[in-house]
Amino acid sequence: MPKVSTARTGSRRAGGWTPWLYLAPALIVLGGLLVYPLYQLGLISFLEYTQAQVSGGEPTSFQGLANYAALFGDGQFWQVLLATVLFAAACVLGTLAVGCALALLLTRIRALPRLALMLAGLGAWATPAVTGSTVWMFLFDPDLGPVNKVLVRLGLTGFQDYSWTYGRYSAFALVLLEVVWCSFPFVMVTVYAGIRAVPGEVLEAAELDGASQWRVWRSVLAPMLRPILVVVTIQSVIWDFKVFTQIYVMTGGGGIAGQNLVLNVYAYQKAFASSQYSLGSAIGVVMLLILLAVTLGYLRLLRRQGEEL
């Protein structure tokens, strides 16, 4: 009998390694694509690495935390960080609000309008960021854009030849609209799939009790869909915190005098425009740590509330 028990234990241990053997090829690829670049990013952030070192004119030297000290001592960095956090938070809230509202709408309309809405949303999601940004720039163009013309015809004469990208807040608002437009389909489709999985009897009982649509969402659907909402929220935070293309294209590289800079564009300017690759890498490391802290903090908060993730 002990021999049988030992054999079973050995087979269980061997079987425990089987999933990892199947995952090994993917893990190796991910290690090459993610781990090594992150290692290089962190390494460069501790070195003196400018154009002189890249061209071989000067040797690379270890700087320790000097690059981080210079970064944290730069007042512009803190301004850009604050702008990035506020802009990303607005984009996440807007994306979740629009996506969840349209997901509810999909459950209330007929098959043909539902198909048209989903195709339109997926079309926006599949549009490359550069193309989408260019289209939005045309829509809000001061001279030829149809948006300003419609607003003027409605009696808002202040929008005659109005440049949306000139002011700081109007430029951020324009980019925010484009980011929400290209991001909400992911939330819409994911939340709609979750709603379809909710038993119909639960929703019917809530409606029979006289609950409004908002009450049904807040008290019934949102708690049941919380694992899905966690996923789309974390994805939105990661995507919107590291927005680059929309800001760079629509504000011409960060706006007038850098008034619309976010961390990703700021890192690009430091690394490639100023050839301060070590500072650009330090900004990248800071962004990575912030995203990890936000994600882990959010998951820990949900675990404290007893959520199964």
PDB file of C-alpha atoms in Angstrom, residues 165-276:
ATOM      1  CA  THR A 165      -5.589  72.437 -30.457  1.00  0.00           C
ATOM      2  CA  TYR A 166      -4.444  75.943 -29.496  1.00  0.00           C
ATOM      3  CA  GLY A 167      -5.719  75.975 -25.927  1.00  0.00           C
ATOM      4  CA  ARG A 168      -4.402  73.490 -23.401  1.00  0.00           C
ATOM      5  CA  TYR A 169      -7.742  72.234 -22.084  1.00  0.00           C
ATOM      6  CA  SER A 170      -9.510  72.207 -25.434  1.00  0.00           C
ATOM      7  CA  ALA A 171      -6.634  70.188 -26.927  1.00  0.00           C
ATOM      8  CA  PHE A 172      -6.764  67.700 -24.068  1.00  0.00           C
ATOM      9  CA  ALA A 173     -10.552  67.487 -24.470  1.00  0.00           C
ATOM     10  CA  LEU A 174     -10.205  66.800 -28.196  1.00  0.00           C
ATOM     11  CA  VAL A 175      -7.655  64.036 -27.608  1.00  0.00           C
ATOM     12  CA  LEU A 176      -9.836  62.621 -24.827  1.00  0.00           C
ATOM     13  CA  LEU A 177     -12.778  62.319 -27.226  1.00  0.00           C
ATOM     14  CA  GLU A 178     -10.622  60.462 -29.734  1.00  0.00           C
ATOM     15  CA  VAL A 179      -9.230  58.114 -27.085  1.00  0.00           C
ATOM     16  CA  VAL A 180     -12.711  57.316 -25.777  1.00  0.00           C
ATOM     17  CA  TRP A 181     -13.974  56.818 -29.353  1.00  0.00           C
ATOM     18  CA  CYS A 182     -11.320  54.213 -30.150  1.00  0.00           C
ATOM     19  CA  SER A 183     -11.424  52.528 -26.711  1.00  0.00           C
ATOM     20  CA  PHE A 184     -15.098  52.168 -25.784  1.00  0.00           C
ATOM     21  CA  PRO A 185     -15.816  49.219 -28.175  1.00  0.00           C
ATOM     22  CA  PHE A 186     -13.643  46.903 -26.063  1.00  0.00           C
ATOM     23  CA  VAL A 187     -15.625  47.797 -22.954  1.00  0.00           C
ATOM     24  CA  MET A 188     -18.939  47.665 -24.811  1.00  0.00           C
ATOM     25  CA  VAL A 189     -18.437  44.189 -26.282  1.00  0.00           C
ATOM     26  CA  THR A 190     -16.931  42.735 -23.092  1.00  0.00           C
ATOM     27  CA  VAL A 191     -19.641  44.086 -20.787  1.00  0.00           C
ATOM     28  CA  TYR A 192     -22.382  43.117 -23.256  1.00  0.00           C
ATOM     29  CA  ALA A 193     -21.104  39.537 -23.259  1.00  0.00           C
ATOM     30  CA  GLY A 194     -21.193  39.578 -19.469  1.00  0.00           C
ATOM     31  CA  ILE A 195     -24.755  40.919 -19.395  1.00  0.00           C
ATOM     32  CA  ARG A 196     -25.895  38.191 -21.770  1.00  0.00           C
ATOM     33  CA  ALA A 197     -24.543  35.622 -19.315  1.00  0.00           C
ATOM     34  CA  VAL A 198     -26.676  37.001 -16.461  1.00  0.00           C
ATOM     35  CA  PRO A 199     -29.794  34.846 -15.888  1.00  0.00           C
ATOM     36  CA  GLY A 200     -32.866  36.506 -17.356  1.00  0.00           C
ATOM     37  CA  GLU A 201     -34.907  35.699 -14.263  1.00  0.00           C
ATOM     38  CA  VAL A 202     -32.728  38.022 -12.181  1.00  0.00           C
ATOM     39  CA  LEU A 203     -33.359  40.982 -14.471  1.00  0.00           C
ATOM     40  CA  GLU A 204     -37.059  40.191 -14.762  1.00  0.00           C
ATOM     41  CA  ALA A 205     -37.384  40.100 -10.971  1.00  0.00           C
ATOM     42  CA  ALA A 206     -35.700  43.484 -10.684  1.00  0.00           C
ATOM     43  CA  GLU A 207     -38.018  44.976 -13.311  1.00  0.00           C
ATOM     44  CA  LEU A 208     -41.093  43.513 -11.594  1.00  0.00           C
ATOM     45  CA  ASP A 209     -39.978  45.188  -8.384  1.00  0.00           C
ATOM     46  CA  GLY A 210     -40.082  48.509 -10.226  1.00  0.00           C
ATOM     47  CA  ALA A 211     -36.328  49.122 -10.341  1.00  0.00           C
ATOM     48  CA  SER A 212     -35.156  51.752 -12.804  1.00  0.00           C
ATOM     49  CA  GLN A 213     -32.455  51.072 -15.354  1.00  0.00           C
ATOM     50  CA  TRP A 214     -29.896  52.851 -13.205  1.00  0.00           C
ATOM     51  CA  ARG A 215     -31.002  50.870 -10.147  1.00  0.00           C
ATOM     52  CA  VAL A 216     -30.774  47.590 -12.059  1.00  0.00           C
ATOM     53  CA  TRP A 217     -27.255  48.434 -13.190  1.00  0.00           C
ATOM     54  CA  ARG A 218     -26.039  49.620  -9.796  1.00  0.00           C
ATOM     55  CA  SER A 219     -27.622  46.954  -7.595  1.00  0.00           C
ATOM     56  CA  VAL A 220     -27.842  43.919  -9.881  1.00  0.00           C
ATOM     57  CA  LEU A 221     -25.617  44.021 -12.939  1.00  0.00           C
ATOM     58  CA  ALA A 222     -22.563  45.877 -11.620  1.00  0.00           C
ATOM     59  CA  PRO A 223     -21.994  43.498  -8.650  1.00  0.00           C
ATOM     60  CA  MET A 224     -22.435  40.444 -10.878  1.00  0.00           C
ATOM     61  CA  LEU A 225     -20.162  41.872 -13.569  1.00  0.00           C
ATOM     62  CA  ARG A 226     -17.448  43.071 -11.193  1.00  0.00           C
ATOM     63  CA  PRO A 227     -14.777  40.586 -12.369  1.00  0.00           C
ATOM     64  CA  ILE A 228     -15.353  41.753 -15.947  1.00  0.00           C
ATOM     65  CA  LEU A 229     -15.321  45.405 -14.889  1.00  0.00           C
ATOM     66  CA  VAL A 230     -12.010  44.791 -13.105  1.00  0.00           C
ATOM     67  CA  VAL A 231     -10.462  43.500 -16.322  1.00  0.00           C
ATOM     68  CA  VAL A 232     -11.705  46.353 -18.532  1.00  0.00           C
ATOM     69  CA  THR A 233     -10.744  48.950 -15.910  1.00  0.00           C
ATOM     70  CA  ILE A 234      -7.179  47.679 -15.578  1.00  0.00           C
ATOM     71  CA  GLN A 235      -6.833  47.432 -19.368  1.00  0.00           C
ATOM     72  CA  SER A 236      -8.147  50.978 -19.776  1.00  0.00           C
ATOM     73  CA  VAL A 237      -5.781  52.326 -17.123  1.00  0.00           C
ATOM     74  CA  ILE A 238      -2.786  50.735 -18.839  1.00  0.00           C
ATOM     75  CA  TRP A 239      -3.815  51.891 -22.319  1.00  0.00           C
ATOM     76  CA  ASP A 240      -4.782  55.444 -21.360  1.00  0.00           C
ATOM     77  CA  PHE A 241      -1.842  56.075 -19.040  1.00  0.00           C
ATOM     78  CA  LYS A 242       0.610  55.367 -21.841  1.00  0.00           C
ATOM     79  CA  VAL A 243      -1.191  57.231 -24.637  1.00  0.00           C
ATOM     80  CA  PHE A 244       1.330  58.478 -27.186  1.00  0.00           C
ATOM     81  CA  THR A 245       0.095  58.517 -30.769  1.00  0.00           C
ATOM     82  CA  GLN A 246      -3.035  60.605 -30.229  1.00  0.00           C
ATOM     83  CA  ILE A 247      -1.224  63.280 -28.221  1.00  0.00           C
ATOM     84  CA  TYR A 248       1.737  63.369 -30.580  1.00  0.00           C
ATOM     85  CA  VAL A 249      -0.327  63.582 -33.762  1.00  0.00           C
ATOM     86  CA  MET A 250      -3.168  65.819 -32.626  1.00  0.00           C
ATOM     87  CA  THR A 251      -1.116  68.364 -30.633  1.00  0.00           C
ATOM     88  CA  GLY A 252       1.965  68.386 -32.850  1.00  0.00           C
ATOM     89  CA  GLY A 253       4.267  66.633 -30.390  1.00  0.00           C
ATOM     90  CA  GLY A 254       2.907  67.934 -27.096  1.00  0.00           C
ATOM     91  CA  GLY A 255       1.224  71.237 -27.829  1.00  0.00           C
ATOM     92  CA  ILE A 256       2.476  74.800 -27.710  1.00  0.00           C
ATOM     93  CA  ALA A 257       5.428  75.067 -25.303  1.00  0.00           C
ATOM     94  CA  GLY A 258       4.732  71.500 -24.171  1.00  0.00           C
ATOM     95  CA  GLN A 259       1.366  72.363 -22.609  1.00  0.00           C
ATOM     96  CA  ASN A 260      -0.154  69.008 -23.644  1.00  0.00           C
ATOM     97  CA  LEU A 261       2.726  66.723 -22.755  1.00  0.00           C
ATOM     98  CA  VAL A 262       2.060  63.332 -21.165  1.00  0.00           C
ATOM     99  CA  LEU A 263       4.719  60.999 -19.803  1.00  0.00           C
ATOM    100  CA  ASN A 264       5.062  58.902 -22.936  1.00  0.00           C
ATOM    101  CA  VAL A 265       5.573  61.931 -25.174  1.00  0.00           C
ATOM    102  CA  TYR A 266       7.822  63.510 -22.541  1.00  0.00           C
ATOM    103  CA  ALA A 267       9.989  60.383 -22.503  1.00  0.00           C
ATOM    104  CA  TYR A 268      10.138  60.423 -26.315  1.00  0.00           C
ATOM    105  CA  GLN A 269      11.305  64.039 -26.312  1.00  0.00           C
ATOM    106  CA  LYS A 270      13.981  63.362 -23.723  1.00  0.00           C
ATOM    107  CA  ALA A 271      15.232  60.181 -25.369  1.00  0.00           C
ATOM    108  CA  PHE A 272      15.087  61.007 -29.078  1.00  0.00           C
ATOM    109  CA  ALA A 273      14.651  64.761 -29.477  1.00  0.00           C
ATOM    110  CA  SER A 274      17.272  65.591 -26.815  1.00  0.00           C
ATOM    111  CA  SER A 275      19.301  62.356 -27.147  1.00  0.00           C
ATOM    112  CA  GLN A 276      19.115  61.858 -23.370  1.00  0.00           C
TER     113      GLN A 276
END
